[in-house]
Short mmCIF file of C-alpha atoms and ligand atoms in Angstrom, two decimals:
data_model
loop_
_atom_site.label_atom_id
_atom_site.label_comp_id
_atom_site.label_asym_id
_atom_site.label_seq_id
_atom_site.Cartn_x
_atom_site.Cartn_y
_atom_site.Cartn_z
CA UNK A 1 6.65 22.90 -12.55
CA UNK A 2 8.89 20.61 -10.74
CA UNK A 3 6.47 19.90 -7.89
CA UNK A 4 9.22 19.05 -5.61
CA UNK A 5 7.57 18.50 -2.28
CA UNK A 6 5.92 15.04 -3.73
CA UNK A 7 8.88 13.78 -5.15
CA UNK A 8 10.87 11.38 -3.12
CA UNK A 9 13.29 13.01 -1.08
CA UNK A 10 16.73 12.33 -3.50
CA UNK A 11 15.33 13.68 -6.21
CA UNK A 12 17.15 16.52 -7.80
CA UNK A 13 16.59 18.68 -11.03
CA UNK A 14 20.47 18.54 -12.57
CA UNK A 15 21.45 22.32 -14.41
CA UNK A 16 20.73 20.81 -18.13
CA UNK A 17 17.38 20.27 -16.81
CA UNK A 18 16.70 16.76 -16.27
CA UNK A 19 15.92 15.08 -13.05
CA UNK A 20 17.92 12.04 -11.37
CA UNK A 21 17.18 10.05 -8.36
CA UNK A 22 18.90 8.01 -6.08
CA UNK A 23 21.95 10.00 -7.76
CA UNK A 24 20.99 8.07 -11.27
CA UNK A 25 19.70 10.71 -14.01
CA UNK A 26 16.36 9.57 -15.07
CA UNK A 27 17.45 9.53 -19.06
CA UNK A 28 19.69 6.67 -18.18
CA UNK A 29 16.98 4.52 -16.58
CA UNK A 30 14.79 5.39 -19.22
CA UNK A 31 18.03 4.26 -21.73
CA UNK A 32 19.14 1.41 -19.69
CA UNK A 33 15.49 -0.37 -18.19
CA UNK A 34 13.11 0.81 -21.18
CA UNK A 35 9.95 2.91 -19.92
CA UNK A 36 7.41 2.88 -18.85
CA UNK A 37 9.76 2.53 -15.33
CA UNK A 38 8.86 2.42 -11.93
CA UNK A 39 11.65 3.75 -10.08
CA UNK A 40 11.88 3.23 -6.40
CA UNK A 41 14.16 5.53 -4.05
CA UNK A 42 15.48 3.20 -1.80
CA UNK A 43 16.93 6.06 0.93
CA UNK A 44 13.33 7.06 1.37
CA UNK A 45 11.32 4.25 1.70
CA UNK A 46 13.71 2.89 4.40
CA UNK A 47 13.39 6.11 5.62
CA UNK A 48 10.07 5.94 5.62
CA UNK A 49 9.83 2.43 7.26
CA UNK A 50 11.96 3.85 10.50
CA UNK A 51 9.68 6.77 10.31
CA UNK A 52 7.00 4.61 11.24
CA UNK A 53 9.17 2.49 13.55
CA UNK A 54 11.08 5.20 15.61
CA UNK A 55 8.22 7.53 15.72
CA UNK A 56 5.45 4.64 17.37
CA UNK A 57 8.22 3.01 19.15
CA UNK A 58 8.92 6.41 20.86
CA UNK A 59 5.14 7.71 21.48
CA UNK A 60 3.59 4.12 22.80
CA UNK A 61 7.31 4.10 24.81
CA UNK A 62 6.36 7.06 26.96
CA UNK A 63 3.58 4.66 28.41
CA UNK A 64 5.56 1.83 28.78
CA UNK A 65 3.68 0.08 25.83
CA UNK A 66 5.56 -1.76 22.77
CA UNK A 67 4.28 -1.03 19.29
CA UNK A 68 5.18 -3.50 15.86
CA UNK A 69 5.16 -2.04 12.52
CA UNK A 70 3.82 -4.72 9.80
CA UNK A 71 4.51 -3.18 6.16
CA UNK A 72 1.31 -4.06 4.19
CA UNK A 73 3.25 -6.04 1.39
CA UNK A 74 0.03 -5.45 -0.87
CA UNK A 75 1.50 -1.50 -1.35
CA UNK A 76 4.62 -2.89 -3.11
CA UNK A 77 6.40 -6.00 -2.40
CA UNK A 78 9.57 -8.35 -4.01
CA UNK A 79 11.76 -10.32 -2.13
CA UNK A 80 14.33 -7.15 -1.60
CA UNK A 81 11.72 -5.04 -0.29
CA UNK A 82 11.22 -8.48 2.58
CA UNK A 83 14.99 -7.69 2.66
CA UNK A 84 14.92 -3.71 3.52
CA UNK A 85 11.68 -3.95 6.11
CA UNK A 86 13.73 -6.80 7.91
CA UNK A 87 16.69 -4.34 7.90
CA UNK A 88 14.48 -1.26 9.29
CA UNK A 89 13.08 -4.12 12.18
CA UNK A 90 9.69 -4.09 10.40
CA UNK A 91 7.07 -7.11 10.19
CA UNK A 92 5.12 -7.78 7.47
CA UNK A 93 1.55 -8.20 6.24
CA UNK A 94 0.47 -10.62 3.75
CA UNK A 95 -3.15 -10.91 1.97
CA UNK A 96 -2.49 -14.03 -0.06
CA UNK A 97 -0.66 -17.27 -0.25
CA UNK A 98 1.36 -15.72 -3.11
CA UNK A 99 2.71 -12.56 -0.97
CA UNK A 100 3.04 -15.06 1.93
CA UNK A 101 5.84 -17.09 -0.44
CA UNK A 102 7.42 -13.86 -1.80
CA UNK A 103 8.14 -12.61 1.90
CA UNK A 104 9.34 -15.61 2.86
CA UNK A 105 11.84 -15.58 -0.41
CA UNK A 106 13.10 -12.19 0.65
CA UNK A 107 13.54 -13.61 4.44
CA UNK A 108 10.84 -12.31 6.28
CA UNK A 109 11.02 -14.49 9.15
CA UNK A 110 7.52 -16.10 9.63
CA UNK A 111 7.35 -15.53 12.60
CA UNK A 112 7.15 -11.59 11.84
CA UNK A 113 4.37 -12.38 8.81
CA UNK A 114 0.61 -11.80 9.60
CA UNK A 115 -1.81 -13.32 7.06
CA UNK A 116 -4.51 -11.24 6.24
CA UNK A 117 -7.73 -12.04 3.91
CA UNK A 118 -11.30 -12.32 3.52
CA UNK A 119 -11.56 -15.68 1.46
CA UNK A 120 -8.22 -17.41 2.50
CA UNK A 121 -8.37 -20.89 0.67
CA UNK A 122 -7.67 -24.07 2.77
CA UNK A 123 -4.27 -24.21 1.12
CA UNK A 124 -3.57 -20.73 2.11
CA UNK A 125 -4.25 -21.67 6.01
CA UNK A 126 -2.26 -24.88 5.79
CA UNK A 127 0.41 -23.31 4.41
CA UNK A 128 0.48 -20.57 6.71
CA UNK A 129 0.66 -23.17 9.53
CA UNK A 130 3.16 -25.16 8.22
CA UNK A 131 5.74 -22.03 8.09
CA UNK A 132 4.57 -21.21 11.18
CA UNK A 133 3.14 -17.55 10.57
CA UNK A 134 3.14 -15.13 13.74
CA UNK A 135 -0.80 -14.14 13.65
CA UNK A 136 -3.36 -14.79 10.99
CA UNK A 137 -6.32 -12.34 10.99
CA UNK A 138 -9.55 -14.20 10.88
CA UNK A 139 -12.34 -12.37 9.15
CA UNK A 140 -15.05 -14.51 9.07
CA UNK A 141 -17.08 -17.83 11.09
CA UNK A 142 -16.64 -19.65 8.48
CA UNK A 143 -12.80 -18.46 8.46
CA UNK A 144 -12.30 -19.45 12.40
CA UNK A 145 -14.19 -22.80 11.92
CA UNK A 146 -12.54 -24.49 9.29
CA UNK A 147 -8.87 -23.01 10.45
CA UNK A 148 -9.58 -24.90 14.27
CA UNK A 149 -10.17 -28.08 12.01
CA UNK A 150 -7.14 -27.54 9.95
CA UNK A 151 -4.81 -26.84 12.88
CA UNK A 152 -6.08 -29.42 14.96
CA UNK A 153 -5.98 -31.99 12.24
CA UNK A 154 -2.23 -30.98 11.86
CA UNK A 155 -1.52 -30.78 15.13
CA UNK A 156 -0.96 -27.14 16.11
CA UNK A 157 -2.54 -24.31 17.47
CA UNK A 158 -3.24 -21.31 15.30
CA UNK A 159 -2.38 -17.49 16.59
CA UNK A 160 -5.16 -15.40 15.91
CA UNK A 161 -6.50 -11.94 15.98
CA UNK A 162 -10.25 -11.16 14.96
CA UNK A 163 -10.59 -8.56 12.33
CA UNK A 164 -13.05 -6.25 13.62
CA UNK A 165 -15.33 -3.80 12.06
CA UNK A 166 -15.56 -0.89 13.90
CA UNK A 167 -18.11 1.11 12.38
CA UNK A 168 -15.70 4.32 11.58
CA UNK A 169 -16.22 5.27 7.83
CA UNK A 170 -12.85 6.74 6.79
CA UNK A 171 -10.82 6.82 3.72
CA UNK A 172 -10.04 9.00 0.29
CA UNK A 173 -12.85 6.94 -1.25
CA UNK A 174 -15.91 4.06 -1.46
CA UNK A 175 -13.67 1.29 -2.47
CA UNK A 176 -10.86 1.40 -0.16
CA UNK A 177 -13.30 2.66 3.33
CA UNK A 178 -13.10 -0.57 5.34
CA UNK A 179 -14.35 -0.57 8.47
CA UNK A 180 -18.44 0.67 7.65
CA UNK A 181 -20.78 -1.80 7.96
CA UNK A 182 -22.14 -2.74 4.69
CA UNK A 183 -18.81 -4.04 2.89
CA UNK A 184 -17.14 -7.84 2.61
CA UNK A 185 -14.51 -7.13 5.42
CA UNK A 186 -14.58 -8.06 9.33
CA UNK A 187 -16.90 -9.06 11.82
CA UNK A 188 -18.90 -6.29 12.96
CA UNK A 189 -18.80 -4.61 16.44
CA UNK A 190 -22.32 -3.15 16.59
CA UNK A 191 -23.64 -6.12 15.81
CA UNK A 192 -22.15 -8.20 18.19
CA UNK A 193 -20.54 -10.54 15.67
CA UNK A 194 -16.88 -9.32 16.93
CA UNK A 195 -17.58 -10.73 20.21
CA UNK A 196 -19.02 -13.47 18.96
CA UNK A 197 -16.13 -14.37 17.08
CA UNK A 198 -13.89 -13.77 19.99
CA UNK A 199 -15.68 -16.01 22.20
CA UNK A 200 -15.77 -19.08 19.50
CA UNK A 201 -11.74 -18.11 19.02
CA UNK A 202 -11.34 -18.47 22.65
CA UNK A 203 -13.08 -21.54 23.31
CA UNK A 204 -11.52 -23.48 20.01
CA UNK A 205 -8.68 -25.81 20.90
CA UNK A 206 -6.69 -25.33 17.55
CA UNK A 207 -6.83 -21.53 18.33
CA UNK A 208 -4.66 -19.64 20.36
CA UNK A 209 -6.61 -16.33 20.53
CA UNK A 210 -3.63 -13.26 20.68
CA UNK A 211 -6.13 -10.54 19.85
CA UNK A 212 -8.49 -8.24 17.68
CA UNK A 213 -7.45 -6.09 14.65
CA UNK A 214 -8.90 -3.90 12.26
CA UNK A 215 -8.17 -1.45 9.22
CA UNK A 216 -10.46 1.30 8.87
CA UNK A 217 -9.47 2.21 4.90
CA UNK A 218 -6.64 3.89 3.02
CA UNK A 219 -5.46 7.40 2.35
CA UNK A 220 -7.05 8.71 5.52
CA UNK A 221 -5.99 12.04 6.71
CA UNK A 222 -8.14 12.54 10.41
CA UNK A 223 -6.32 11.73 13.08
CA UNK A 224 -10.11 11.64 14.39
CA UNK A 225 -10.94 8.37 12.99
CA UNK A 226 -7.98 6.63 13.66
CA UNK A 227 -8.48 7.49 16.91
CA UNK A 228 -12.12 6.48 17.44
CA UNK A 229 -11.63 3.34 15.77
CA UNK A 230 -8.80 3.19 19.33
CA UNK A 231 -11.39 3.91 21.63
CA UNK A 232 -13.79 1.64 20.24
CA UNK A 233 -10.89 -1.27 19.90
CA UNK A 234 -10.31 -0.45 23.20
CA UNK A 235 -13.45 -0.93 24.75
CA UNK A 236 -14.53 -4.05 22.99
CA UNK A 237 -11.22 -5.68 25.09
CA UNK A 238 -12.81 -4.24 27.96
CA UNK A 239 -15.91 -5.75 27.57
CA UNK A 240 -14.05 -9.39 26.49
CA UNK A 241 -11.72 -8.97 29.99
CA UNK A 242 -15.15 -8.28 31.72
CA UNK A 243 -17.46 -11.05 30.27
CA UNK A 244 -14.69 -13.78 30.03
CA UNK A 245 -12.24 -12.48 32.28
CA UNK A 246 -8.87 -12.27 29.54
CA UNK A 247 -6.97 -9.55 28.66
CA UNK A 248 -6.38 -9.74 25.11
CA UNK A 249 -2.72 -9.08 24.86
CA UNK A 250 -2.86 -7.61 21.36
CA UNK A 251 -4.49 -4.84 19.53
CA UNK A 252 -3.90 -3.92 15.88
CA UNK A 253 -5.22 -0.56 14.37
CA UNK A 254 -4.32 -1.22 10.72
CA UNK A 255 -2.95 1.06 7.89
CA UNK A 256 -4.34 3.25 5.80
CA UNK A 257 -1.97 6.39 6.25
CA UNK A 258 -2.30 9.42 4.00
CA UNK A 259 0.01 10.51 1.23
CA UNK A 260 0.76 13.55 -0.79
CA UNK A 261 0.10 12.79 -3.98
CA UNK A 262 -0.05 16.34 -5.85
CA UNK A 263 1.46 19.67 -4.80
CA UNK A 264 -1.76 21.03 -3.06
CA UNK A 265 -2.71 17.18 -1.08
CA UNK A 266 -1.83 16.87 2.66
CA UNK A 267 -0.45 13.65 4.34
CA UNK A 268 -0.57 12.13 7.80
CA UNK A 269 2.64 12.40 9.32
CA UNK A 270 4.32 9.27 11.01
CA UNK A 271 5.10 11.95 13.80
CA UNK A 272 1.60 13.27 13.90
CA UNK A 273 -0.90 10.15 13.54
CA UNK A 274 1.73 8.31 16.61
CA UNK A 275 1.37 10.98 18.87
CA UNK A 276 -2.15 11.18 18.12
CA UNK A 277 -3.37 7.58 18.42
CA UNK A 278 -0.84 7.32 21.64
CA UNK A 279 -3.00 9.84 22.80
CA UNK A 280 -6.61 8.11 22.38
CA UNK A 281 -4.87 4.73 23.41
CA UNK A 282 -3.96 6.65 26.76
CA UNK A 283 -7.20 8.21 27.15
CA UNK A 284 -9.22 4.56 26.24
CA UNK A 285 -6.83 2.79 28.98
CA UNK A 286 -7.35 5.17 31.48
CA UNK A 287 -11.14 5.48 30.73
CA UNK A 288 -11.76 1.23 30.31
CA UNK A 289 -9.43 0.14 32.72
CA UNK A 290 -7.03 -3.01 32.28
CA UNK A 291 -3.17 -3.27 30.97
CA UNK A 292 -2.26 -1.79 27.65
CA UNK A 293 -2.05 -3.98 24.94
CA UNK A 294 0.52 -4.32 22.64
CA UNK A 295 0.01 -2.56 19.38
CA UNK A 296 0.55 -3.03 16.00
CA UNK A 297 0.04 -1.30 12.96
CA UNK A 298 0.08 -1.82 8.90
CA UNK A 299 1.05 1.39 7.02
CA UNK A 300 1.92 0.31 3.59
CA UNK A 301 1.15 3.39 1.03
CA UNK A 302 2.81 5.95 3.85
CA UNK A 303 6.14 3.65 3.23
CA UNK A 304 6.28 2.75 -0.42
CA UNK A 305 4.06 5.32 -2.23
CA UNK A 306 6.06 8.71 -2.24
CA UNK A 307 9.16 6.74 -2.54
CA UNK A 308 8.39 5.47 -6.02
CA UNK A 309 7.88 7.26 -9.27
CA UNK A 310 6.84 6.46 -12.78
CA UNK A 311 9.04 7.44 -15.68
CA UNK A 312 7.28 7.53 -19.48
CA UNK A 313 8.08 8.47 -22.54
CA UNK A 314 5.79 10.69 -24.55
CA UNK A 315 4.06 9.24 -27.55
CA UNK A 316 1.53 11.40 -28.78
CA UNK A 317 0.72 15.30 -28.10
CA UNK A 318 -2.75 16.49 -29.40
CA UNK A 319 -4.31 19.87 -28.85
CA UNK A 320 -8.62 20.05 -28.47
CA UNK A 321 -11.12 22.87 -27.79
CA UNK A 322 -12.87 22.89 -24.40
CA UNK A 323 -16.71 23.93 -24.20
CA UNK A 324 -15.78 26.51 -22.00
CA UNK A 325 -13.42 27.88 -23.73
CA UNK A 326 -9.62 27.54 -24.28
CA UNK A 327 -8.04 24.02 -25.02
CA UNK A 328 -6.52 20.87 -23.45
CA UNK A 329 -3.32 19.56 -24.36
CA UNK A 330 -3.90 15.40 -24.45
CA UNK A 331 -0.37 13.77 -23.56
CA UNK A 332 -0.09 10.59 -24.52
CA UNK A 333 2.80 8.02 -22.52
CA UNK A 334 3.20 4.59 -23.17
CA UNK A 335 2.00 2.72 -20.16
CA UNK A 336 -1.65 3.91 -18.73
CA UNK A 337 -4.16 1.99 -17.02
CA UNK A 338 -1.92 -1.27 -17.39
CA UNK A 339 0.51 0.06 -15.12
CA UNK A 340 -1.58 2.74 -12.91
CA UNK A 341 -5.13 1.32 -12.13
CA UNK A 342 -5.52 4.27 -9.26
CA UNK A 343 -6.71 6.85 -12.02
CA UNK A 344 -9.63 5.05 -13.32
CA UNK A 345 -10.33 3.16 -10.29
CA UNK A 346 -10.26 5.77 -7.55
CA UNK A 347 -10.47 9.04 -9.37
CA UNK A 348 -7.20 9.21 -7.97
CA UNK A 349 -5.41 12.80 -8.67
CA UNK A 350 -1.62 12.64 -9.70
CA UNK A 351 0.74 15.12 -10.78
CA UNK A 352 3.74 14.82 -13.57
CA UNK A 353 6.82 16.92 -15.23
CA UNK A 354 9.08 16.25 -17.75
CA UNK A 355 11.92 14.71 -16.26
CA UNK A 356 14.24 14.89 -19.40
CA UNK A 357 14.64 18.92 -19.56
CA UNK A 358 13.58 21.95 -18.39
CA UNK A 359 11.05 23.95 -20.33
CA UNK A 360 10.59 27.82 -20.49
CA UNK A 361 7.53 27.73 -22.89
CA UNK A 362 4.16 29.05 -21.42
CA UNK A 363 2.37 26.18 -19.51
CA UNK A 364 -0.77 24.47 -21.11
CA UNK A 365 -3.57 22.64 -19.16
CA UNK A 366 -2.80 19.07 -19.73
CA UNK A 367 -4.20 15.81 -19.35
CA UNK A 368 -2.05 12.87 -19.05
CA UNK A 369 -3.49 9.62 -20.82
CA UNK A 370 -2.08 6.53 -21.51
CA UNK A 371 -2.42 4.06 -24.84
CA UNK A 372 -4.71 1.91 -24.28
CA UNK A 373 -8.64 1.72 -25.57
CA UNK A 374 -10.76 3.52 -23.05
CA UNK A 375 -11.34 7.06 -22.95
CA UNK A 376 -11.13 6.53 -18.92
CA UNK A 377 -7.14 5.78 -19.17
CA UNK A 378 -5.91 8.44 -17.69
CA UNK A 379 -3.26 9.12 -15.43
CA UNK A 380 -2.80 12.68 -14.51
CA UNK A 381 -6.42 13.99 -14.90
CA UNK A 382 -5.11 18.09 -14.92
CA UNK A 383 -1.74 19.07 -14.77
CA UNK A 384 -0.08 22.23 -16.69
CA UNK A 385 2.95 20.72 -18.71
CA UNK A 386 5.16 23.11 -21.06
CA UNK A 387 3.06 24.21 -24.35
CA UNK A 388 6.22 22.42 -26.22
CA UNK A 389 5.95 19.20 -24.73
CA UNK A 390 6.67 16.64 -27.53
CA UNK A 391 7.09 13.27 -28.35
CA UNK A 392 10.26 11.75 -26.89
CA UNK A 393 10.06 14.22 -23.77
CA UNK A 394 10.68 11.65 -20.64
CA UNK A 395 7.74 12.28 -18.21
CA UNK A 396 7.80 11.27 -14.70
CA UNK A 397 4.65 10.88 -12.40
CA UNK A 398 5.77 10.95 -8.69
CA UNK A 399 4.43 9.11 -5.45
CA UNK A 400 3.57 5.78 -7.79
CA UNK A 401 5.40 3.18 -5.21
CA UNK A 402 2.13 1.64 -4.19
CA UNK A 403 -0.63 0.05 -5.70
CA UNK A 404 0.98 0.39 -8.97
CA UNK A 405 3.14 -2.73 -10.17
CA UNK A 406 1.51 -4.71 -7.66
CA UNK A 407 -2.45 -3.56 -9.70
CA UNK A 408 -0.92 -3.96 -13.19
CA UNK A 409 -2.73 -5.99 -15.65
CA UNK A 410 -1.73 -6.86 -19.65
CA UNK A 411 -4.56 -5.21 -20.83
CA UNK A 412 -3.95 -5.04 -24.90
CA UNK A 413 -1.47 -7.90 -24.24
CA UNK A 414 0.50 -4.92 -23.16
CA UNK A 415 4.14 -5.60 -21.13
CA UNK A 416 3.80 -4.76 -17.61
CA UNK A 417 7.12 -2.58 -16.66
CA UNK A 418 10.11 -3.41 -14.70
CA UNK A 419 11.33 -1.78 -11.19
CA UNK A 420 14.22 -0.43 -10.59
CA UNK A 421 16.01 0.81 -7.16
CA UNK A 422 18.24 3.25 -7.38
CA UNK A 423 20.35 4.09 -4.39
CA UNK A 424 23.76 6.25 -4.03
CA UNK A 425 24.15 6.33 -7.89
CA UNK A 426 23.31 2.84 -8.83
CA UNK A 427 20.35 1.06 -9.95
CA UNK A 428 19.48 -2.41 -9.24
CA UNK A 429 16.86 -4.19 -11.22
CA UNK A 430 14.06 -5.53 -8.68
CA UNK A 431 10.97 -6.57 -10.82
CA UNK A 432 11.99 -7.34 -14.57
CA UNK A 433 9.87 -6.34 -17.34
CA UNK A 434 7.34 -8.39 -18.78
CA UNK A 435 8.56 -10.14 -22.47
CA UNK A 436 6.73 -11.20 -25.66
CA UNK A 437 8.40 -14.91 -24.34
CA UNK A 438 6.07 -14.54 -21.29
CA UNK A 439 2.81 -13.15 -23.34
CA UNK A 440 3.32 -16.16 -25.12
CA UNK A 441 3.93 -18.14 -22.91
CA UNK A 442 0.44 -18.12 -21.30
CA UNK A 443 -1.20 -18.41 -24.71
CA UNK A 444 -1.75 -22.15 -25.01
CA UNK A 445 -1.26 -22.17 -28.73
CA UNK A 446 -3.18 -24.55 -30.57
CA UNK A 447 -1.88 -27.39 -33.01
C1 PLP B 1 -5.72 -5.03 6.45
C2 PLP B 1 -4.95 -3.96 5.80
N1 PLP B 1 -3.91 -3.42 6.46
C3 PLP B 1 -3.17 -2.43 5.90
C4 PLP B 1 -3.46 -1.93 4.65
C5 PLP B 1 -2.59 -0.87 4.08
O1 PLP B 1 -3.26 0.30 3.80
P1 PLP B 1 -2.41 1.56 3.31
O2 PLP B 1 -1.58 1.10 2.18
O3 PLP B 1 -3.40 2.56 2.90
O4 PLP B 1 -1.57 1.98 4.48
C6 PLP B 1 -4.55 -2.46 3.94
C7 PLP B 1 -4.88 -1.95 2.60
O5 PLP B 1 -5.72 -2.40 1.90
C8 PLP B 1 -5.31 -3.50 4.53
O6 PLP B 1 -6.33 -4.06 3.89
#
């Protein structure tokens, strides 16, 4: 039951039974930080990060082209995780003025930033100008007109790429698919709106047009889609360099790398999705014509998600009778929906173990729920946990790193939890826990 291959890659199971990461026993976080806990394994999401970097950098490098990784900040970001993807040589991707300011906190040159969006406000744009961001993705006319007015009323030119929607329907479900037609994101490519969009870039004076971009959704495990949203990148810069006559020197092909998240799920490799989209680039190049571009990508789950787990402590245990026979044992934590909105959201399948011992009693189907008022807060739909699993166990859910603490809410006024990084045997507080001073706080009490 330890379900080792989706635990980050310094976890261990100790001989009394209890699991520690980073070189930190778990029952010590849990003592020292309160639970619930994310915990994030600092080794192997800068392992993670050079993954990405050494693995692109080496399969676009056999052509001669360059490749930039941009961490999608929305997976997981504080101002030391700026600090680790500036270590591993990694750029960054912001979707909001808010991410923009914590990157820049945590030293994220702004030059490396790219600010992403599909409603920036004015303030966002003028903000991004005035620090001087490297690219800002434009997703909309609207978007590229009133960002030529603010540049040129402040005096600068803005770097652009045009998001572009592709057409490729990809990703583990409806809500995070981004690159079909009939969704909020991009300018389409069928349609003719991309190229429309590239032209009005190209002609604006407060626009310095660098490009086109687009993300074709999360949690995507073909190496077939990635690859025909290439080829169709690819030949949309053909067609710009043949109508207007520029090369657009930059092409980015977006995130959306897949994880393991339970024992039996499968994962795109950093290895496997770079050799593969090197591959289609190759084959577009050679088929279109022109110089290769340089590339970029956004992987943001693939770096922070298997890195992080969540560690809970078990509330309530409660046995019922199934329909079809046998029971389920209901396992109640103290977080839930507040701190995991992937569950309820994305029917998104986890996995968990108790972290705090081993167990030799029989295992029991299991569902893993949290405490909050809606029969849909779950976090581990099915999972078999030890028949004796009691109140005061320590439970810990692996590959919660992204879209976790950055998708928390304080639903039942409840206190989102800290994050902790633990690295060679210490632990180093990165995202403090939510108090009753802060609840308060935003209550404007009155008289
Ligand atoms: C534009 C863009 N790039 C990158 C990502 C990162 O996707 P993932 O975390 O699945 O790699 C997202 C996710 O929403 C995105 O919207």
């Amino acid at each position: 039951m330890m379900t080792a291959a989706v635990f980050s890659r310094t976890v261990t199971r100790g001989e009394d039974g209890a699991l520690s990461v980073g070189g930190v026993d778990v029952r010590e976080l849990a003592g020292r930080f309160g639970t619930p806990l994310y915990v994030v394994d600092e080794e192997d999401m800068r392992a993670r990060a050079a993954a990405f970097r050494d693995s692109f950098t080496t399969a676009f490098g056999r052509h001669g082209a360059k490749v930039d990784v941009y961490y999608a900040s929305k997976a997981f970001l504080s101002s030391k995780v700026a600090r680790w993807m500036r270590a591993e040589d990694l750029c960054m991707d912001v979707a909001s003025g808010g991410e923009l300011e914590l990157a820049l906190r945590g030293g994220m040159p702004a030059s490396h930033i790219g600010l992403h969006g599909n409603n920036k406000s004015d303030a966002e744009l003028r903000r991004a100008l005035e620090v001087g961001v490297g690219r800002i993705i434009v997703d909309s006319f609207t978007e590229i007109e009133t960002l030529d007015a603010i540049a040129r009323e402040m005096g600068t030119v803005a770097p652009v790429l045009v998001r572009v929607t592709t057409g490729v329907h990809a990703g583990g479900h409806e809500y995070i698919a981004t690159s079909h037609e009939d969704q909020k994101f991009g300018l389409s490519l069928a349609a003719g709106a991309a190229f429309e969009a590239l032209v009005e870039c190209h002609d604006a004076e407060g626009i310095d047009l660098r490009g086109i971009h687009t993300h074709i959704g999360s949690q995507i495990l073909s190496l077939a889609a990635f690859q025909e949203s290439a080829e169709r990148m690819l030949g949309l810069r053909a067609a710009f360099r043949a109508e207007v006559g520029v090369d657009l020197p930059e092409v980015d092909l977006g995130g959306g790398y897949a994880i393991r998240y339970t024992p039996h799920g499968e994962e795109l490799t950093p290895q496997d999705a770079a050799a593969g989209m090197a591959e289609a680039v190759a084959a577009a190049v050679e088929k279109v014509g022109g110089s290769w571009p340089h590339l970029s990508i956004e992987p943001g789950r693939a770096i922070a998600g298997p890195a992080g787990m969540t560690l809970y402590r078990v509330g309530v245990v409660k046995r019922v009778d199934l329909d079809e026979g046998g029971e389920r044992q209901y396992v109640a934590v103290d977080g839930g929906m507040s701190d995991n909105m992937r569950t309820i959201t994305y029917e998104a399948e986890y996995t968990a173990t108790v972290a705090s011992r081993l167990s030799d009693a029989e295992p029991a189907l299991s569902r893993v729920v949290g405490k909050h008022c809606e029969s849909g807060d779950i976090v581990v739909r099915d999972v078999d946990l030890p028949h004796d699993t009691a109140r005061g166990d320590l439970l810990a859910v692996p590959a919660t790193g992204a879209y976790g603490r950055v998708m928390a809410s304080n639903y039942n006024s409840v206190l989102r939890p800290a994050v902790v990084a633990v690295r060679d045997g210490e632990a180093e507080l990165l995202v403090r826990r939510d108090t009753l001073e802060d609840l308060f706080s935003w209550d404007v009490a009155p008289d």
